[in-house]
mmCIF file of C-alpha atoms in Angstrom:
data_model
loop_
_atom_site.group_PDB
_atom_site.id
_atom_site.type_symbol
_atom_site.label_atom_id
_atom_site.label_comp_id
_atom_site.label_asym_id
_atom_site.label_seq_id
_atom_site.Cartn_x
_atom_site.Cartn_y
_atom_site.Cartn_z
ATOM 1 C CA MET R 661 0.000 0.000 0.000
ATOM 2 C CA THR R 662 1.439 3.397 -0.991
ATOM 3 C CA GLN R 663 1.416 6.327 1.386
ATOM 4 C CA GLU R 664 -1.266 8.015 -0.730
ATOM 5 C CA GLU R 665 -3.490 4.927 -0.492
ATOM 6 C CA LEU R 666 -2.841 4.714 3.233
ATOM 7 C CA LEU R 667 -3.798 8.357 3.737
ATOM 8 C CA GLU R 668 -6.904 7.847 1.654
ATOM 9 C CA GLN R 669 -7.968 5.020 3.974
ATOM 10 C CA ILE R 670 -7.146 7.066 7.082
ATOM 11 C CA TYR R 671 -9.280 9.939 5.777
ATOM 12 C CA LYS R 672 -12.086 7.357 5.653
ATOM 13 C CA LYS R 673 -11.298 6.458 9.317
ATOM 14 C CA ASP R 674 -10.281 2.896 8.424
ATOM 15 C CA GLY R 675 -8.980 1.245 11.602
ATOM 16 C CA ARG R 676 -6.723 -1.179 9.736
ATOM 17 C CA ALA R 677 -5.030 1.689 7.931
ATOM 18 C CA PHE R 678 -4.500 3.445 11.240
ATOM 19 C CA THR R 679 -2.874 0.304 12.665
ATOM 20 C CA LEU R 680 -0.567 0.190 9.639
ATOM 21 C CA LEU R 681 0.235 3.885 10.120
ATOM 22 C CA TYR R 682 1.120 3.216 13.753
ATOM 23 C CA ASP R 683 3.349 0.293 12.776
ATOM 24 C CA MET R 684 5.121 2.409 10.153
ATOM 25 C CA TYR R 685 5.829 5.507 12.224
ATOM 26 C CA SER R 686 5.602 4.749 15.948
ATOM 27 C CA LYS R 687 9.279 3.865 16.431
ATOM 28 C CA SER R 688 10.527 6.989 14.663
ATOM 29 C CA LEU R 689 8.128 9.261 16.522
ATOM 30 C CA TYR R 690 8.911 7.586 19.845
ATOM 31 C CA GLY R 691 12.618 8.254 19.276
ATOM 32 C CA ILE R 692 11.959 11.967 18.730
ATOM 33 C CA ILE R 693 9.601 12.169 21.723
ATOM 34 C CA PHE R 694 11.962 10.326 24.045
ATOM 35 C CA ASN R 695 14.892 12.443 22.942
ATOM 36 C CA ILE R 696 12.959 15.486 24.182
ATOM 37 C CA LEU R 697 11.328 14.076 27.333
ATOM 38 C CA LYS R 698 14.001 11.595 28.493
ATOM 39 C CA ASP R 699 11.330 9.520 30.258
ATOM 40 C CA LYS R 700 10.052 6.171 28.953
ATOM 41 C CA GLU R 701 6.535 6.274 30.431
ATOM 42 C CA GLU R 702 5.867 9.903 29.548
ATOM 43 C CA SER R 703 7.198 9.285 26.044
ATOM 44 C CA GLU R 704 4.843 6.342 25.591
ATOM 45 C CA ASP R 705 1.918 8.461 26.837
ATOM 46 C CA VAL R 706 2.788 11.314 24.490
ATOM 47 C CA LEU R 707 3.165 8.862 21.595
ATOM 48 C CA GLN R 708 -0.395 7.663 22.183
ATOM 49 C CA GLU R 709 -1.614 11.270 22.386
ATOM 50 C CA VAL R 710 0.168 12.031 19.119
ATOM 51 C CA PHE R 711 -1.599 9.214 17.281
ATOM 52 C CA VAL R 712 -4.950 10.324 18.696
ATOM 53 C CA LYS R 713 -4.207 13.849 17.404
ATOM 54 C CA ILE R 714 -3.253 12.437 14.002
ATOM 55 C CA TRP R 715 -6.494 10.434 13.879
ATOM 56 C CA LYS R 716 -8.683 13.363 14.961
ATOM 57 C CA ASN R 717 -6.932 16.018 12.863
ATOM 58 C CA ILE R 718 -6.117 14.110 9.679
ATOM 59 C CA ASP R 719 -8.424 16.434 7.743
ATOM 60 C CA SER R 720 -6.122 19.358 8.564
ATOM 61 C CA TYR R 721 -3.159 17.736 6.791
ATOM 62 C CA ASN R 722 -2.486 19.500 3.503
ATOM 63 C CA THR R 723 -0.265 17.743 0.968
ATOM 64 C CA THR R 724 0.669 21.056 -0.646
ATOM 65 C CA LYS R 725 2.200 22.362 2.585
ATOM 66 C CA GLY R 726 4.637 19.513 3.159
ATOM 67 C CA ARG R 727 5.276 15.821 3.505
ATOM 68 C CA PHE R 728 3.088 13.686 5.753
ATOM 69 C CA PHE R 729 6.025 12.520 7.858
ATOM 70 C CA THR R 730 7.008 16.143 8.509
ATOM 71 C CA TRP R 731 3.436 16.899 9.593
ATOM 72 C CA ILE R 732 3.281 14.018 12.102
ATOM 73 C CA LEU R 733 6.839 14.721 13.248
ATOM 74 C CA ASN R 734 5.809 18.282 14.106
ATOM 75 C CA ILE R 735 2.790 16.984 16.022
ATOM 76 C CA ALA R 736 5.088 14.682 18.009
ATOM 77 C CA ARG R 737 7.656 17.390 18.622
ATOM 78 C CA ASN R 738 5.103 20.006 19.669
ATOM 79 C CA SER R 739 3.273 17.545 21.930
ATOM 80 C CA SER R 740 6.582 16.631 23.567
ATOM 81 C CA ILE R 741 7.482 20.259 24.150
ATOM 82 C CA ASP R 742 4.002 20.913 25.580
ATOM 83 C CA LYS R 743 4.476 17.996 27.965
ATOM 84 C CA LEU R 744 7.944 19.200 28.895
ATOM 85 C CA ARG R 745 6.537 22.595 29.852
ATOM 86 C CA SER R 746 3.539 21.224 31.723
ATOM 87 C CA LYS R 747 3.279 21.483 35.504
ATOM 88 C CA SER R 748 2.867 17.721 35.947
ATOM 89 C CA HIS R 749 6.143 17.058 34.122
ATOM 90 C CA ASN R 750 8.007 19.674 36.142
ATOM 91 C CA ASN R 751 6.620 18.270 39.401
ATOM 92 C CA SER R 752 7.614 14.728 38.461
ATOM 93 C CA LEU R 753 11.190 15.866 37.834
ATOM 94 C CA LYS R 754 11.433 17.086 41.414
ATOM 95 C CA ASN R 755 10.724 13.545 42.632
ATOM 96 C CA LEU R 756 13.232 11.588 40.517
ATOM 97 C CA SER R 757 15.737 9.411 42.313
ATOM 98 C CA ALA R 758 19.353 8.895 41.251
ATOM 99 C CA ASP R 759 18.411 5.446 39.903
ATOM 100 C CA ASN R 760 16.171 7.107 37.317
ATOM 101 C CA PHE R 761 19.037 9.218 36.034
ATOM 102 C CA VAL R 762 21.151 6.124 35.426
ATOM 103 C CA HIS R 763 18.221 4.570 33.520
ATOM 104 C CA ILE R 764 17.765 7.741 31.474
ATOM 105 C CA LEU R 765 21.450 7.860 30.550
ATOM 106 C CA ASP R 766 21.479 4.189 29.575
ATOM 107 C CA HIS R 767 18.290 4.482 27.540
ATOM 108 C CA ASN R 768 19.324 7.725 25.840
ATOM 109 C CA SER R 769 22.117 6.017 23.937
ATOM 110 C CA SER R 770 19.667 3.481 22.518
ATOM 111 C CA VAL R 771 17.408 6.339 21.380
ATOM 112 C CA ILE R 772 20.334 7.942 19.590
ATOM 113 C CA ASN R 773 20.961 4.572 17.927
ATOM 114 C CA LYS R 774 17.293 4.443 16.864
ATOM 115 C CA ILE R 775 17.603 7.909 15.352
ATOM 116 C CA ASP R 776 20.739 6.761 13.556
ATOM 117 C CA ALA R 777 18.858 3.661 12.381
ATOM 118 C CA ILE R 778 16.254 5.773 10.569
ATOM 119 C CA GLY R 779 19.093 7.716 8.922
ATOM 120 C CA ILE R 780 18.383 11.235 10.109
ATOM 121 C CA ARG R 781 21.739 11.801 11.810
ATOM 122 C CA GLU R 782 23.619 10.643 8.697
ATOM 123 C CA PHE R 783 22.106 13.454 6.644
ATOM 124 C CA ILE R 784 22.423 16.077 9.367
ATOM 125 C CA GLN R 785 26.135 15.304 9.731
ATOM 126 C CA LYS R 786 26.581 16.497 6.125
ATOM 127 C CA LEU R 787 25.489 20.012 7.139
ATOM 128 C CA LYS R 788 27.688 22.878 8.323
ATOM 129 C CA PRO R 789 28.622 22.706 12.031
ATOM 130 C CA LYS R 790 26.358 25.665 12.897
ATOM 131 C CA CYS R 791 23.422 23.839 11.279
ATOM 132 C CA ILE R 792 24.201 20.608 13.105
ATOM 133 C CA ARG R 793 24.196 22.430 16.448
ATOM 134 C CA LEU R 794 21.013 24.391 15.667
ATOM 135 C CA ILE R 795 19.057 21.363 14.433
ATOM 136 C CA ASP R 796 20.226 19.375 17.449
ATOM 137 C CA LEU R 797 18.867 22.039 19.806
ATOM 138 C CA LEU R 798 15.603 22.742 17.965
ATOM 139 C CA PHE R 799 14.566 19.298 16.793
ATOM 140 C CA PHE R 800 16.319 16.706 18.922
ATOM 141 C CA LYS R 801 16.469 18.512 22.250
ATOM 142 C CA GLY R 802 13.160 20.361 21.899
ATOM 143 C CA TYR R 803 14.473 23.890 22.441
ATOM 144 C CA THR R 804 12.312 26.794 21.352
ATOM 145 C CA GLN R 805 13.900 29.290 19.001
ATOM 146 C CA GLN R 806 14.195 31.719 21.934
ATOM 147 C CA GLU R 807 15.954 29.084 24.070
ATOM 148 C CA ALA R 808 18.288 28.225 21.175
ATOM 149 C CA SER R 809 19.032 31.930 20.785
ATOM 150 C CA GLU R 810 20.043 32.135 24.435
ATOM 151 C CA GLU R 811 22.051 28.897 24.325
ATOM 152 C CA LEU R 812 23.958 29.896 21.187
ATOM 153 C CA GLU R 813 24.183 33.545 22.293
ATOM 154 C CA ILE R 814 22.883 34.865 18.973
ATOM 155 C CA PRO R 815 19.814 37.030 18.211
ATOM 156 C CA ILE R 816 16.471 35.262 17.748
ATOM 157 C CA GLY R 817 16.226 36.635 14.202
ATOM 158 C CA THR R 818 19.524 34.962 13.366
ATOM 159 C CA VAL R 819 18.247 31.669 14.796
ATOM 160 C CA LYS R 820 15.133 31.898 12.613
ATOM 161 C CA THR R 821 17.129 32.749 9.495
ATOM 162 C CA GLN R 822 19.724 30.044 10.105
ATOM 163 C CA ASN R 823 16.984 27.498 10.854
ATOM 164 C CA ARG R 824 15.306 28.210 7.515
ATOM 165 C CA SER R 825 18.580 28.013 5.579
ATOM 166 C CA CYS R 826 19.681 24.847 7.418
ATOM 167 C CA ILE R 827 16.353 23.111 6.707
ATOM 168 C CA LYS R 828 16.588 24.217 3.069
ATOM 169 C CA GLU R 829 20.108 22.780 2.873
ATOM 170 C CA LEU R 830 18.926 19.534 4.504
ATOM 171 C CA ARG R 831 16.073 19.263 1.975
ATOM 172 C CA THR R 832 18.600 19.675 -0.849
ATOM 173 C CA ILE R 833 20.756 16.894 0.597
ATOM 174 C CA LEU R 834 17.704 14.628 0.984
ATOM 175 C CA GLN R 835 16.534 15.239 -2.598
ATOM 176 C CA VAL R 836 19.940 14.165 -3.938
ATOM 177 C CA GLN R 837 19.675 10.830 -2.090
#
């Protein structure tokens, strides 16, 4: 089944198509979510929320505005950032024991391997160092543009401009492949 056929079935609210969609994208989205939240249970919860949002909002996806994977990736990223900023997440961080930090560090390396497995890091490594750092902050670590501006000690306008040019450069690299 092609992606177009799959989307057609999802628009019709076909449960089997949704299961196939979950099977196709859940691991990739989980890797992005976990990379932002650094917590297995919260990442699993957010992943479920993301697929509910996809199911409920599929009619808002517009093929002329971008690829489907980019659309669901943004839903996952934004949901993760929302969770990260929520009060419940911040309160749970206050109660973590040292054992949890060891688990997070151990699990984080496997998430990085999952990201490598889907090939994203390979393409990003072909970018200029400033792009690698910016994309790492914005997309893998879940920073806002304002937070990236503060971290990199550059104006927010520069972050926005560099982000656009870095994404454009990444698209060029991906189209060559």
